[in-house]
Amino acid sequence: MGTVVSLRLPDSPAPADAVERVETVFRRWDEQFSLYREHSELSRIARGDIRLTEASQGLRDCYALALKWRERTQGVFTPHRADGVIDLSGIVKALAIAEAGAALTARGPANWSINAGGDVLVSEDAGHPERVVAIVDPGNRGTVIANVPLGHPLRAVATSGSAERGEHIWTALNGEPSPFRQVSVFAADIVTADILATAIVAGGETTLNKMTERFAIDVLAVLRDGQLLATPGLRRAE
């Protein structure tokens, strides 16, 4: 997926195959959905080798979920590139993280965290202290602008923006760049966090206001001039 995936497990007891199970999940999603892999199922659809209706049930389910999120975000999040190619990279990484977390929960250990390129999901364990994630300054990657606890009910955080990969997100702002350099969304699940982080960058402050009204999330946004916008839940946490 072009990123680093880190897994944190308790000192003991940790199943010997925990890392292998997480690696298997991410490898399978990448092999099926990467547009950088010539023989992936999604690349074959993009070339016209197979139709979407001929694709596997798993791919069609993923596409259907992406369409639901397009509706939920009023079209700001979309699984279609400007050239019409279906691109599910905006949802696939989060689904892989969620599946890997479910696999760990099903077979132990009880206290874990997964970090895939800065998108983090932690286990939901009432008996363990909250895990704290650091949000870095997009203007100075060596500086932390906030330390935020993850736990019940907000177990996930995803960050989107231009700091790491440049201007790679299509915006719905009449050709204007996003007012946000970086957006971090805290949510109960990683899919919601990841999609809404992208949608808020793409849709600007109007989308930020709509999504915080509709969904139980907290948001920390960095404007292009370096100013911070934080929802009330994060301001209380500070």
mmCIF file of C-alpha atoms in Angstrom:
data_model
loop_
_atom_site.group_PDB
_atom_site.id
_atom_site.type_symbol
_atom_site.label_atom_id
_atom_site.label_comp_id
_atom_site.label_asym_id
_atom_site.label_seq_id
_atom_site.Cartn_x
_atom_site.Cartn_y
_atom_site.Cartn_z
ATOM 1 C CA MET A 1 0.000 0.000 0.000
ATOM 2 C CA GLY A 2 3.037 2.233 -0.248
ATOM 3 C CA THR A 3 3.234 2.828 3.486
ATOM 4 C CA VAL A 4 4.568 1.350 6.721
ATOM 5 C CA VAL A 5 2.293 -0.697 8.989
ATOM 6 C CA SER A 6 3.250 -0.953 12.660
ATOM 7 C CA LEU A 7 1.705 -3.313 15.182
ATOM 8 C CA ARG A 8 1.989 -2.850 18.940
ATOM 9 C CA LEU A 9 1.206 -5.859 21.110
ATOM 10 C CA PRO A 10 1.258 -6.429 24.873
ATOM 11 C CA ASP A 11 4.456 -7.825 26.313
ATOM 12 C CA SER A 12 2.627 -11.059 27.145
ATOM 13 C CA PRO A 13 0.824 -13.138 26.273
ATOM 14 C CA ALA A 14 0.982 -12.401 22.537
ATOM 15 C CA PRO A 15 0.151 -15.105 19.972
ATOM 16 C CA ALA A 16 3.194 -16.032 17.927
ATOM 17 C CA ASP A 17 1.270 -15.634 14.682
ATOM 18 C CA ALA A 18 -0.237 -12.209 15.431
ATOM 19 C CA VAL A 19 2.147 -10.334 13.125
ATOM 20 C CA GLU A 20 1.744 -12.931 10.388
ATOM 21 C CA ARG A 21 -2.049 -12.612 10.511
ATOM 22 C CA VAL A 22 -1.892 -8.833 10.176
ATOM 23 C CA GLU A 23 0.615 -9.081 7.312
ATOM 24 C CA THR A 24 -1.673 -11.534 5.509
ATOM 25 C CA VAL A 25 -4.636 -9.168 5.736
ATOM 26 C CA PHE A 26 -2.757 -6.166 4.327
ATOM 27 C CA ARG A 27 -1.091 -8.217 1.593
ATOM 28 C CA ARG A 28 -4.443 -9.580 0.390
ATOM 29 C CA TRP A 29 -6.063 -6.143 0.208
ATOM 30 C CA ASP A 30 -3.059 -4.703 -1.622
ATOM 31 C CA GLU A 31 -2.877 -7.531 -4.134
ATOM 32 C CA GLN A 32 -6.567 -7.179 -5.007
ATOM 33 C CA PHE A 33 -7.047 -3.403 -5.014
ATOM 34 C CA SER A 34 -3.737 -1.712 -5.849
ATOM 35 C CA LEU A 35 -3.772 0.199 -9.143
ATOM 36 C CA TYR A 36 0.032 -0.008 -9.064
ATOM 37 C CA ARG A 37 -0.099 -3.784 -9.415
ATOM 38 C CA GLU A 38 -0.620 -4.762 -13.039
ATOM 39 C CA HIS A 39 -2.434 -7.982 -12.238
ATOM 40 C CA SER A 40 -4.643 -6.790 -9.383
ATOM 41 C CA GLU A 41 -8.357 -7.197 -9.889
ATOM 42 C CA LEU A 42 -8.936 -3.444 -9.801
ATOM 43 C CA SER A 43 -6.195 -2.846 -12.424
ATOM 44 C CA ARG A 44 -7.864 -5.387 -14.700
ATOM 45 C CA ILE A 45 -11.134 -3.466 -14.373
ATOM 46 C CA ALA A 46 -9.346 -0.173 -15.079
ATOM 47 C CA ARG A 47 -7.860 -1.627 -18.301
ATOM 48 C CA GLY A 48 -11.205 -3.046 -19.365
ATOM 49 C CA ASP A 49 -10.041 -6.657 -19.108
ATOM 50 C CA ILE A 50 -13.077 -7.459 -16.973
ATOM 51 C CA ARG A 51 -16.294 -5.597 -16.219
ATOM 52 C CA LEU A 52 -17.253 -4.461 -12.750
ATOM 53 C CA THR A 53 -20.213 -6.851 -12.921
ATOM 54 C CA GLU A 54 -17.739 -9.692 -13.443
ATOM 55 C CA ALA A 55 -15.597 -8.753 -10.461
ATOM 56 C CA SER A 56 -15.474 -10.687 -7.217
ATOM 57 C CA GLN A 57 -18.152 -10.149 -4.582
ATOM 58 C CA GLY A 58 -15.556 -8.643 -2.253
ATOM 59 C CA LEU A 59 -14.577 -5.967 -4.757
ATOM 60 C CA ARG A 60 -18.177 -5.148 -5.591
ATOM 61 C CA ASP A 61 -19.003 -4.877 -1.888
ATOM 62 C CA CYS A 62 -16.082 -2.488 -1.387
ATOM 63 C CA TYR A 63 -17.232 -0.364 -4.318
ATOM 64 C CA ALA A 64 -20.802 -0.315 -2.979
ATOM 65 C CA LEU A 65 -19.543 0.859 0.417
ATOM 66 C CA ALA A 66 -17.545 3.627 -1.255
ATOM 67 C CA LEU A 67 -20.693 4.747 -3.088
ATOM 68 C CA LYS A 68 -22.578 4.874 0.222
ATOM 69 C CA TRP A 69 -19.884 7.150 1.611
ATOM 70 C CA ARG A 70 -20.126 9.317 -1.495
ATOM 71 C CA GLU A 71 -23.789 9.790 -0.655
ATOM 72 C CA ARG A 72 -23.092 10.402 3.049
ATOM 73 C CA THR A 73 -20.566 13.107 2.188
ATOM 74 C CA GLN A 74 -22.798 14.634 -0.498
ATOM 75 C CA GLY A 75 -20.398 13.654 -3.247
ATOM 76 C CA VAL A 76 -17.240 15.100 -1.708
ATOM 77 C CA PHE A 77 -15.726 11.641 -1.193
ATOM 78 C CA THR A 78 -15.803 9.633 -4.413
ATOM 79 C CA PRO A 79 -14.373 6.313 -5.640
ATOM 80 C CA HIS A 80 -13.978 7.690 -9.181
ATOM 81 C CA ARG A 81 -10.973 9.490 -10.577
ATOM 82 C CA ALA A 82 -11.401 12.397 -12.970
ATOM 83 C CA ASP A 83 -10.663 10.044 -15.879
ATOM 84 C CA GLY A 84 -13.457 7.718 -14.777
ATOM 85 C CA VAL A 85 -11.232 4.980 -13.359
ATOM 86 C CA ILE A 86 -12.531 3.338 -10.197
ATOM 87 C CA ASP A 87 -10.002 4.055 -7.446
ATOM 88 C CA LEU A 88 -10.754 2.528 -4.051
ATOM 89 C CA SER A 89 -7.536 3.604 -2.350
ATOM 90 C CA GLY A 90 -9.536 6.092 -0.264
ATOM 91 C CA ILE A 91 -11.247 3.274 1.591
ATOM 92 C CA VAL A 92 -9.132 0.136 1.161
ATOM 93 C CA LYS A 93 -6.431 0.944 3.723
ATOM 94 C CA ALA A 94 -9.047 1.633 6.401
ATOM 95 C CA LEU A 95 -10.877 -1.604 5.608
ATOM 96 C CA ALA A 96 -7.598 -3.516 5.877
ATOM 97 C CA ILE A 97 -6.868 -1.910 9.255
ATOM 98 C CA ALA A 98 -10.373 -2.770 10.473
ATOM 99 C CA GLU A 99 -10.068 -6.392 9.352
ATOM 100 C CA ALA A 100 -6.635 -6.769 10.913
ATOM 101 C CA GLY A 101 -7.997 -5.360 14.176
ATOM 102 C CA ALA A 102 -10.931 -7.762 14.105
ATOM 103 C CA ALA A 103 -8.537 -10.677 13.550
ATOM 104 C CA LEU A 104 -6.469 -9.660 16.571
ATOM 105 C CA THR A 105 -9.564 -9.220 18.731
ATOM 106 C CA ALA A 106 -10.924 -12.629 17.730
ATOM 107 C CA ARG A 107 -7.789 -14.515 18.750
ATOM 108 C CA GLY A 108 -6.093 -12.148 21.195
ATOM 109 C CA PRO A 109 -4.109 -10.324 22.438
ATOM 110 C CA ALA A 110 -6.396 -8.047 24.402
ATOM 111 C CA ASN A 111 -4.388 -4.814 24.140
ATOM 112 C CA TRP A 112 -3.098 -3.851 20.704
ATOM 113 C CA SER A 113 -2.736 -0.939 18.298
ATOM 114 C CA ILE A 114 -2.252 -0.780 14.524
ATOM 115 C CA ASN A 115 -0.627 2.180 12.804
ATOM 116 C CA ALA A 116 -0.775 2.226 8.994
ATOM 117 C CA GLY A 117 0.876 5.332 7.627
ATOM 118 C CA GLY A 118 -0.277 7.431 10.577
ATOM 119 C CA ASP A 119 -3.838 6.073 10.656
ATOM 120 C CA VAL A 120 -4.287 4.380 14.027
ATOM 121 C CA LEU A 121 -6.773 1.901 15.478
ATOM 122 C CA VAL A 122 -6.565 0.621 19.054
ATOM 123 C CA SER A 123 -8.299 -2.234 20.806
ATOM 124 C CA GLU A 124 -11.352 -1.523 22.918
ATOM 125 C CA ASP A 125 -10.373 -2.685 26.403
ATOM 126 C CA ALA A 126 -11.974 -1.146 29.444
ATOM 127 C CA GLY A 127 -9.278 -2.633 31.647
ATOM 128 C CA HIS A 128 -6.414 -0.862 29.888
ATOM 129 C CA PRO A 129 -5.483 2.817 29.954
ATOM 130 C CA GLU A 130 -6.161 4.958 26.904
ATOM 131 C CA ARG A 131 -3.412 5.084 24.306
ATOM 132 C CA VAL A 132 -2.131 8.558 23.388
ATOM 133 C CA VAL A 133 -1.430 9.507 19.785
ATOM 134 C CA ALA A 134 0.698 12.465 18.746
ATOM 135 C CA ILE A 135 -0.433 14.711 15.891
ATOM 136 C CA VAL A 136 2.548 16.308 14.175
ATOM 137 C CA ASP A 137 2.815 19.787 12.748
ATOM 138 C CA PRO A 138 2.502 19.609 8.927
ATOM 139 C CA GLY A 139 4.898 22.538 8.662
ATOM 140 C CA ASN A 140 7.531 20.922 10.894
ATOM 141 C CA ARG A 141 7.393 17.145 11.073
ATOM 142 C CA GLY A 142 9.583 17.168 14.164
ATOM 143 C CA THR A 143 7.031 19.128 16.201
ATOM 144 C CA VAL A 144 3.935 17.736 17.907
ATOM 145 C CA ILE A 145 0.878 20.011 17.952
ATOM 146 C CA ALA A 146 -1.372 17.763 20.069
ATOM 147 C CA ASN A 147 -1.344 14.583 22.155
ATOM 148 C CA VAL A 148 -4.781 12.981 22.095
ATOM 149 C CA PRO A 149 -5.935 9.861 23.989
ATOM 150 C CA LEU A 150 -7.562 7.034 22.014
ATOM 151 C CA GLY A 151 -10.006 4.658 23.656
ATOM 152 C CA HIS A 152 -13.720 4.230 24.191
ATOM 153 C CA PRO A 153 -15.641 5.544 22.336
ATOM 154 C CA LEU A 154 -13.150 7.054 19.868
ATOM 155 C CA ARG A 155 -10.736 4.234 19.022
ATOM 156 C CA ALA A 156 -9.464 5.468 15.670
ATOM 157 C CA VAL A 157 -7.718 8.450 14.132
ATOM 158 C CA ALA A 158 -6.880 9.155 10.500
ATOM 159 C CA THR A 159 -4.968 12.101 9.086
ATOM 160 C CA SER A 160 -5.186 13.481 5.560
ATOM 161 C CA GLY A 161 -3.633 16.452 3.819
ATOM 162 C CA SER A 162 -0.828 17.704 1.615
ATOM 163 C CA ALA A 163 2.111 17.640 4.037
ATOM 164 C CA GLU A 164 3.363 14.139 3.222
ATOM 165 C CA ARG A 165 2.325 13.557 -0.423
ATOM 166 C CA GLY A 166 1.682 17.039 -1.769
ATOM 167 C CA GLU A 167 -1.614 18.113 -3.353
ATOM 168 C CA HIS A 168 -2.995 14.652 -4.174
ATOM 169 C CA ILE A 169 -6.638 15.073 -3.070
ATOM 170 C CA TRP A 170 -9.251 16.247 -5.569
ATOM 171 C CA THR A 171 -11.278 19.087 -4.071
ATOM 172 C CA ALA A 172 -14.889 20.141 -4.533
ATOM 173 C CA LEU A 173 -13.997 23.841 -4.219
ATOM 174 C CA ASN A 174 -14.316 25.046 -7.828
ATOM 175 C CA GLY A 175 -10.680 24.352 -8.551
ATOM 176 C CA GLU A 176 -9.414 26.138 -5.454
ATOM 177 C CA PRO A 177 -7.000 24.341 -3.104
ATOM 178 C CA SER A 178 -8.232 23.136 0.238
ATOM 179 C CA PRO A 179 -7.987 25.675 3.074
ATOM 180 C CA PHE A 180 -6.606 22.845 5.199
ATOM 181 C CA ARG A 181 -2.996 21.715 5.194
ATOM 182 C CA GLN A 182 -3.890 18.758 7.404
ATOM 183 C CA VAL A 183 -7.015 17.225 8.940
ATOM 184 C CA SER A 184 -7.113 14.563 11.671
ATOM 185 C CA VAL A 185 -10.432 12.879 12.434
ATOM 186 C CA PHE A 186 -11.097 10.853 15.592
ATOM 187 C CA ALA A 187 -13.943 8.341 15.377
ATOM 188 C CA ALA A 188 -15.235 5.070 16.795
ATOM 189 C CA ASP A 189 -14.046 3.173 13.700
ATOM 190 C CA ILE A 190 -11.177 3.633 11.293
ATOM 191 C CA VAL A 191 -13.275 3.669 8.108
ATOM 192 C CA THR A 192 -15.307 6.666 9.303
ATOM 193 C CA ALA A 193 -12.154 8.448 10.463
ATOM 194 C CA ASP A 194 -10.263 7.860 7.208
ATOM 195 C CA ILE A 195 -13.041 8.777 4.803
ATOM 196 C CA LEU A 196 -14.106 11.887 6.691
ATOM 197 C CA ALA A 197 -10.521 13.127 6.999
ATOM 198 C CA THR A 198 -10.233 12.975 3.216
ATOM 199 C CA ALA A 199 -13.696 14.459 2.691
ATOM 200 C CA ILE A 200 -13.019 17.432 4.982
ATOM 201 C CA VAL A 201 -9.762 18.222 3.194
ATOM 202 C CA ALA A 202 -11.593 17.977 -0.137
ATOM 203 C CA GLY A 203 -14.660 19.950 0.909
ATOM 204 C CA GLY A 204 -13.179 22.613 3.169
ATOM 205 C CA GLU A 205 -14.901 24.281 6.095
ATOM 206 C CA THR A 206 -18.411 23.685 4.738
ATOM 207 C CA THR A 207 -17.826 19.932 4.791
ATOM 208 C CA LEU A 208 -16.119 20.172 8.187
ATOM 209 C CA ASN A 209 -19.237 21.771 9.652
ATOM 210 C CA LYS A 210 -21.614 19.296 8.002
ATOM 211 C CA MET A 211 -19.663 16.197 8.968
ATOM 212 C CA THR A 212 -19.226 17.245 12.608
ATOM 213 C CA GLU A 213 -22.981 17.790 12.793
ATOM 214 C CA ARG A 214 -23.827 14.400 11.267
ATOM 215 C CA PHE A 215 -21.194 12.121 12.802
ATOM 216 C CA ALA A 216 -19.873 11.491 16.320
ATOM 217 C CA ILE A 217 -16.326 12.613 15.571
ATOM 218 C CA ASP A 218 -13.693 15.011 16.799
ATOM 219 C CA VAL A 219 -11.536 16.962 14.360
ATOM 220 C CA LEU A 220 -8.207 18.762 14.537
ATOM 221 C CA ALA A 221 -7.581 20.776 11.379
ATOM 222 C CA VAL A 222 -4.532 22.823 10.442
ATOM 223 C CA LEU A 223 -5.223 25.769 8.151
ATOM 224 C CA ARG A 224 -2.695 26.789 5.516
ATOM 225 C CA ASP A 225 -1.554 29.713 7.655
ATOM 226 C CA GLY A 226 -0.839 27.348 10.561
ATOM 227 C CA GLN A 227 -3.907 28.156 12.659
ATOM 228 C CA LEU A 228 -5.676 25.249 14.362
ATOM 229 C CA LEU A 229 -9.372 24.394 14.371
ATOM 230 C CA ALA A 230 -10.461 21.888 17.034
ATOM 231 C CA THR A 231 -13.884 20.506 17.894
ATOM 232 C CA PRO A 232 -15.106 20.909 21.496
ATOM 233 C CA GLY A 233 -14.197 17.344 22.474
ATOM 234 C CA LEU A 234 -10.546 17.913 21.650
ATOM 235 C CA ARG A 235 -10.456 21.262 23.377
ATOM 236 C CA ARG A 236 -11.764 19.581 26.548
ATOM 237 C CA ALA A 237 -9.106 16.870 26.203
ATOM 238 C CA GLU A 238 -6.377 19.515 26.180
#
